[in-house]
Amino acid sequence: MSEPSRPPAAGAARVPVAGEEGAPAACRGYVGLTFDDGPSRHTAALLEALHEAGLRATMFNQGNHVDADPGLVRAQADAGMWIGNHSYSHPRLTGLGPAERESEIARTQDAVAAAGGGIPTLFRPPYGETDETVRATAAKFGLTEILWDVDPQDWNGASADAVVEAVGRLTDGQVVLLHDWPATTLRAVPRIAEVLEANGLRPGMICPVTRRAVAPDGV
């Protein structure tokens, strides 16, 4: 039998419940926040901003950047981020031969694992350029290819306002393409949290089976 509810102690702050002004919106689903091209000199600030905003994300890392600063991958993992494979040197994989394609993916798997980021299960091809041969190569390493539903164009100089507006178009299960390095994206992070909250959405993990965002860790 559950205990009867008790009034808050004197002076204790009362948490609004659903439906009251100031209460968190009811959860209507999950979205995948993804950041490409890291880790970089901007990663520590991005992780701090995500932490302060209460957001988790999938970081699609480049293997050469991982090898240059493996400690940042450990920091991503310690911050609760999911870590994916974004190739080793960011080439257009569709233009490479089989051996080069496989090396780009294999070296990144090894680099992330050696840095303490686990073994990635998600793969994003550079520039989103892919075909059956790229997908088949990724699959050899147990990787599921993940593209995106919304591209705010932060890589192309989009303003923080434009980034937030684009994130506001996300619906349940969708994935947004962001990048590790733009200053406008870093500035947008607190407002991204606000717009997701207003829309009743939560940051989730990307399911390698459905390629859609789901509740973190299945909770």
Coordinates of C-alpha atoms in Angstrom, one line a residue:
M1 CA 0.0 0.0 0.0
S2 CA 1.4 3.4 -0.9
E3 CA 1.9 6.1 1.7
P4 CA -0.5 9.0 1.7
S5 CA 0.9 12.1 0.0
R6 CA 2.3 14.7 2.3
P7 CA 2.5 18.5 1.9
P8 CA 5.9 19.9 1.2
A9 CA 8.0 20.9 4.1
A10 CA 7.8 24.6 5.1
G11 CA 9.9 26.6 2.8
A12 CA 10.4 23.8 0.3
A13 CA 9.9 24.8 -3.4
R14 CA 6.8 23.2 -4.9
V15 CA 7.4 21.6 -8.3
P16 CA 4.5 22.3 -10.8
V17 CA 2.7 19.3 -12.1
A18 CA 1.7 18.7 -15.7
G19 CA -1.0 21.1 -16.8
E20 CA 0.0 23.9 -14.5
E21 CA 1.8 27.0 -15.5
G22 CA 5.6 26.5 -15.4
A23 CA 5.3 22.7 -15.5
P24 CA 7.3 20.7 -18.0
A25 CA 5.4 19.7 -21.1
A26 CA 4.2 16.1 -21.3
C27 CA 6.7 14.0 -23.3
R28 CA 5.4 13.5 -26.8
G29 CA 8.5 11.7 -28.1
Y30 CA 12.2 11.7 -28.7
V31 CA 14.5 13.3 -31.2
G32 CA 18.1 12.6 -32.1
L33 CA 20.6 15.5 -31.7
T34 CA 23.7 14.7 -33.7
F35 CA 27.0 16.5 -33.9
D36 CA 29.4 15.7 -36.7
D37 CA 33.2 16.3 -37.3
G38 CA 34.5 16.2 -33.7
P39 CA 36.2 16.1 -31.5
S40 CA 37.8 19.5 -31.8
R41 CA 39.0 22.4 -29.7
H42 CA 35.3 23.4 -29.4
T43 CA 34.2 20.0 -28.0
A44 CA 34.8 20.9 -24.3
A45 CA 32.6 24.0 -24.5
L46 CA 29.9 22.1 -26.4
L47 CA 29.8 19.3 -23.8
E48 CA 29.5 21.9 -21.0
A49 CA 26.7 23.6 -22.9
L50 CA 24.9 20.3 -23.4
H51 CA 25.3 19.4 -19.8
E52 CA 24.0 22.7 -18.5
A53 CA 21.0 22.4 -20.9
G54 CA 20.3 18.8 -19.8
L55 CA 20.8 17.4 -23.3
R56 CA 22.4 14.2 -24.6
A57 CA 23.5 13.7 -28.2
T58 CA 25.2 11.4 -30.6
M59 CA 28.7 12.6 -31.6
F60 CA 29.7 11.4 -35.1
N61 CA 33.5 11.6 -34.7
Q62 CA 36.3 11.6 -37.3
G63 CA 39.0 9.1 -36.6
N64 CA 41.9 11.5 -37.3
H65 CA 40.4 13.9 -34.8
V66 CA 40.0 11.1 -32.3
D67 CA 43.7 10.1 -32.7
A68 CA 44.7 13.8 -32.3
D69 CA 43.0 14.2 -28.9
P70 CA 41.6 10.9 -27.5
G71 CA 40.9 12.5 -24.2
L72 CA 38.0 14.4 -25.7
V73 CA 36.3 11.1 -26.7
R74 CA 36.6 9.9 -23.1
A75 CA 35.0 13.3 -22.1
Q76 CA 32.1 12.7 -24.5
A77 CA 31.5 9.3 -23.1
D78 CA 31.8 10.5 -19.5
A79 CA 29.2 13.2 -20.3
G80 CA 26.7 10.5 -21.4
M81 CA 27.0 11.1 -25.1
W82 CA 26.6 8.3 -27.7
I83 CA 29.6 8.1 -30.1
G84 CA 29.4 7.2 -33.7
N85 CA 31.7 6.7 -36.7
H86 CA 32.1 9.5 -39.3
S87 CA 35.0 8.0 -41.2
Y88 CA 38.7 8.7 -40.6
S89 CA 39.5 11.7 -42.8
H90 CA 36.1 12.8 -44.1
P91 CA 36.4 11.8 -47.8
R92 CA 33.7 11.3 -50.2
L93 CA 33.4 7.5 -49.7
T94 CA 31.4 6.8 -52.9
G95 CA 34.5 7.8 -54.8
L96 CA 36.9 5.5 -53.0
G97 CA 37.9 1.9 -53.9
P98 CA 36.9 -1.0 -51.6
A99 CA 40.1 -1.1 -49.6
E100 CA 40.2 2.7 -49.0
R101 CA 36.6 2.7 -48.0
E102 CA 37.1 -0.1 -45.5
S103 CA 40.2 1.6 -44.0
E104 CA 38.3 4.8 -43.4
I105 CA 35.7 3.0 -41.4
A106 CA 37.9 0.4 -39.7
R107 CA 40.5 2.9 -38.5
T108 CA 37.8 5.1 -36.9
Q109 CA 36.3 2.1 -35.1
D110 CA 39.7 1.3 -33.7
A111 CA 40.4 4.9 -32.7
V112 CA 37.2 5.4 -30.9
A113 CA 37.5 2.1 -29.0
A114 CA 41.1 2.8 -28.0
A115 CA 40.1 6.3 -26.8
G116 CA 37.5 4.8 -24.4
G117 CA 34.5 5.7 -26.5
G118 CA 33.2 2.1 -26.9
I119 CA 32.6 0.4 -30.2
P120 CA 30.4 2.5 -32.4
T121 CA 27.2 1.0 -33.8
L122 CA 26.1 4.0 -35.8
F123 CA 27.8 5.4 -38.9
R124 CA 27.3 8.7 -40.8
P125 CA 28.9 9.0 -44.2
P126 CA 30.7 12.4 -44.8
Y127 CA 28.5 14.8 -46.7
G128 CA 25.7 12.3 -46.5
E129 CA 27.0 10.8 -49.7
T130 CA 26.3 7.1 -49.7
D131 CA 25.3 4.1 -51.9
E132 CA 25.0 0.4 -51.5
T133 CA 28.7 -0.2 -51.4
V134 CA 29.2 2.3 -48.6
R135 CA 26.3 0.8 -46.6
A136 CA 27.7 -2.7 -47.2
T137 CA 31.1 -1.7 -46.0
A138 CA 29.7 -0.1 -42.8
A139 CA 27.6 -3.2 -42.2
K140 CA 30.8 -5.4 -42.2
F141 CA 31.7 -3.6 -39.0
G142 CA 28.3 -3.9 -37.4
L143 CA 27.4 -0.3 -38.2
T144 CA 24.0 1.1 -39.2
E145 CA 24.1 4.1 -41.5
I146 CA 22.3 7.2 -40.0
L147 CA 21.5 10.3 -42.1
W148 CA 19.1 13.0 -40.9
D149 CA 15.6 14.5 -41.3
V150 CA 16.5 18.2 -40.6
D151 CA 19.6 20.1 -41.6
P152 CA 19.8 23.6 -40.1
Q153 CA 22.8 24.4 -42.3
D154 CA 25.0 25.3 -39.3
W155 CA 28.0 24.2 -41.4
N156 CA 27.0 26.8 -44.0
G157 CA 26.9 29.8 -41.7
A158 CA 23.4 29.6 -40.4
S159 CA 22.6 31.9 -37.5
A160 CA 21.7 30.7 -34.0
D161 CA 18.2 31.8 -34.7
A162 CA 18.0 29.6 -37.8
V163 CA 19.4 26.6 -36.0
V164 CA 16.8 26.9 -33.2
E165 CA 14.0 27.4 -35.8
A166 CA 15.1 24.3 -37.7
V167 CA 15.3 22.2 -34.5
G168 CA 11.8 23.4 -33.7
R169 CA 10.5 21.5 -36.8
L170 CA 11.6 18.1 -35.5
T171 CA 8.9 15.6 -34.7
D172 CA 9.0 12.3 -32.8
G173 CA 11.7 10.0 -33.9
Q174 CA 13.5 12.4 -36.2
V175 CA 17.2 13.3 -36.4
V176 CA 18.8 16.7 -36.8
L177 CA 22.3 17.3 -38.3
L178 CA 24.5 19.6 -36.3
H179 CA 28.2 20.1 -36.1
D180 CA 30.8 20.2 -33.3
W181 CA 32.5 23.4 -34.4
P182 CA 30.2 26.3 -35.3
A183 CA 30.0 29.1 -32.7
T184 CA 26.4 29.7 -33.7
T185 CA 25.4 26.1 -32.8
L186 CA 27.1 26.4 -29.4
R187 CA 25.1 29.6 -28.7
A188 CA 21.9 27.9 -29.8
V189 CA 22.2 24.9 -27.4
P190 CA 20.3 26.5 -24.4
R191 CA 17.5 27.6 -26.8
I192 CA 17.4 24.1 -28.4
A193 CA 16.6 22.7 -25.0
E194 CA 13.9 25.3 -24.6
V195 CA 12.2 24.6 -27.9
L196 CA 12.3 20.9 -27.4
E197 CA 10.7 21.3 -24.0
A198 CA 8.0 23.6 -25.4
N199 CA 7.3 20.9 -28.1
G200 CA 7.1 18.1 -25.6
L201 CA 10.2 16.4 -27.0
R202 CA 13.2 14.9 -25.3
P203 CA 16.7 14.1 -26.6
G204 CA 17.0 10.4 -27.3
M205 CA 19.4 7.8 -28.6
I206 CA 19.2 6.6 -32.2
C207 CA 18.0 3.0 -32.6
P208 CA 20.3 1.0 -34.9
V209 CA 17.3 -1.1 -36.0
T210 CA 14.8 1.6 -36.9
R211 CA 17.3 4.5 -37.4
R212 CA 14.9 6.6 -35.4
A213 CA 15.3 8.4 -32.0
V214 CA 14.0 6.5 -29.0
A215 CA 14.1 6.9 -25.2
P216 CA 17.6 7.0 -23.8
D217 CA 18.9 3.6 -23.0
G218 CA 15.4 2.2 -23.6
V219 CA 14.0 3.9 -20.5

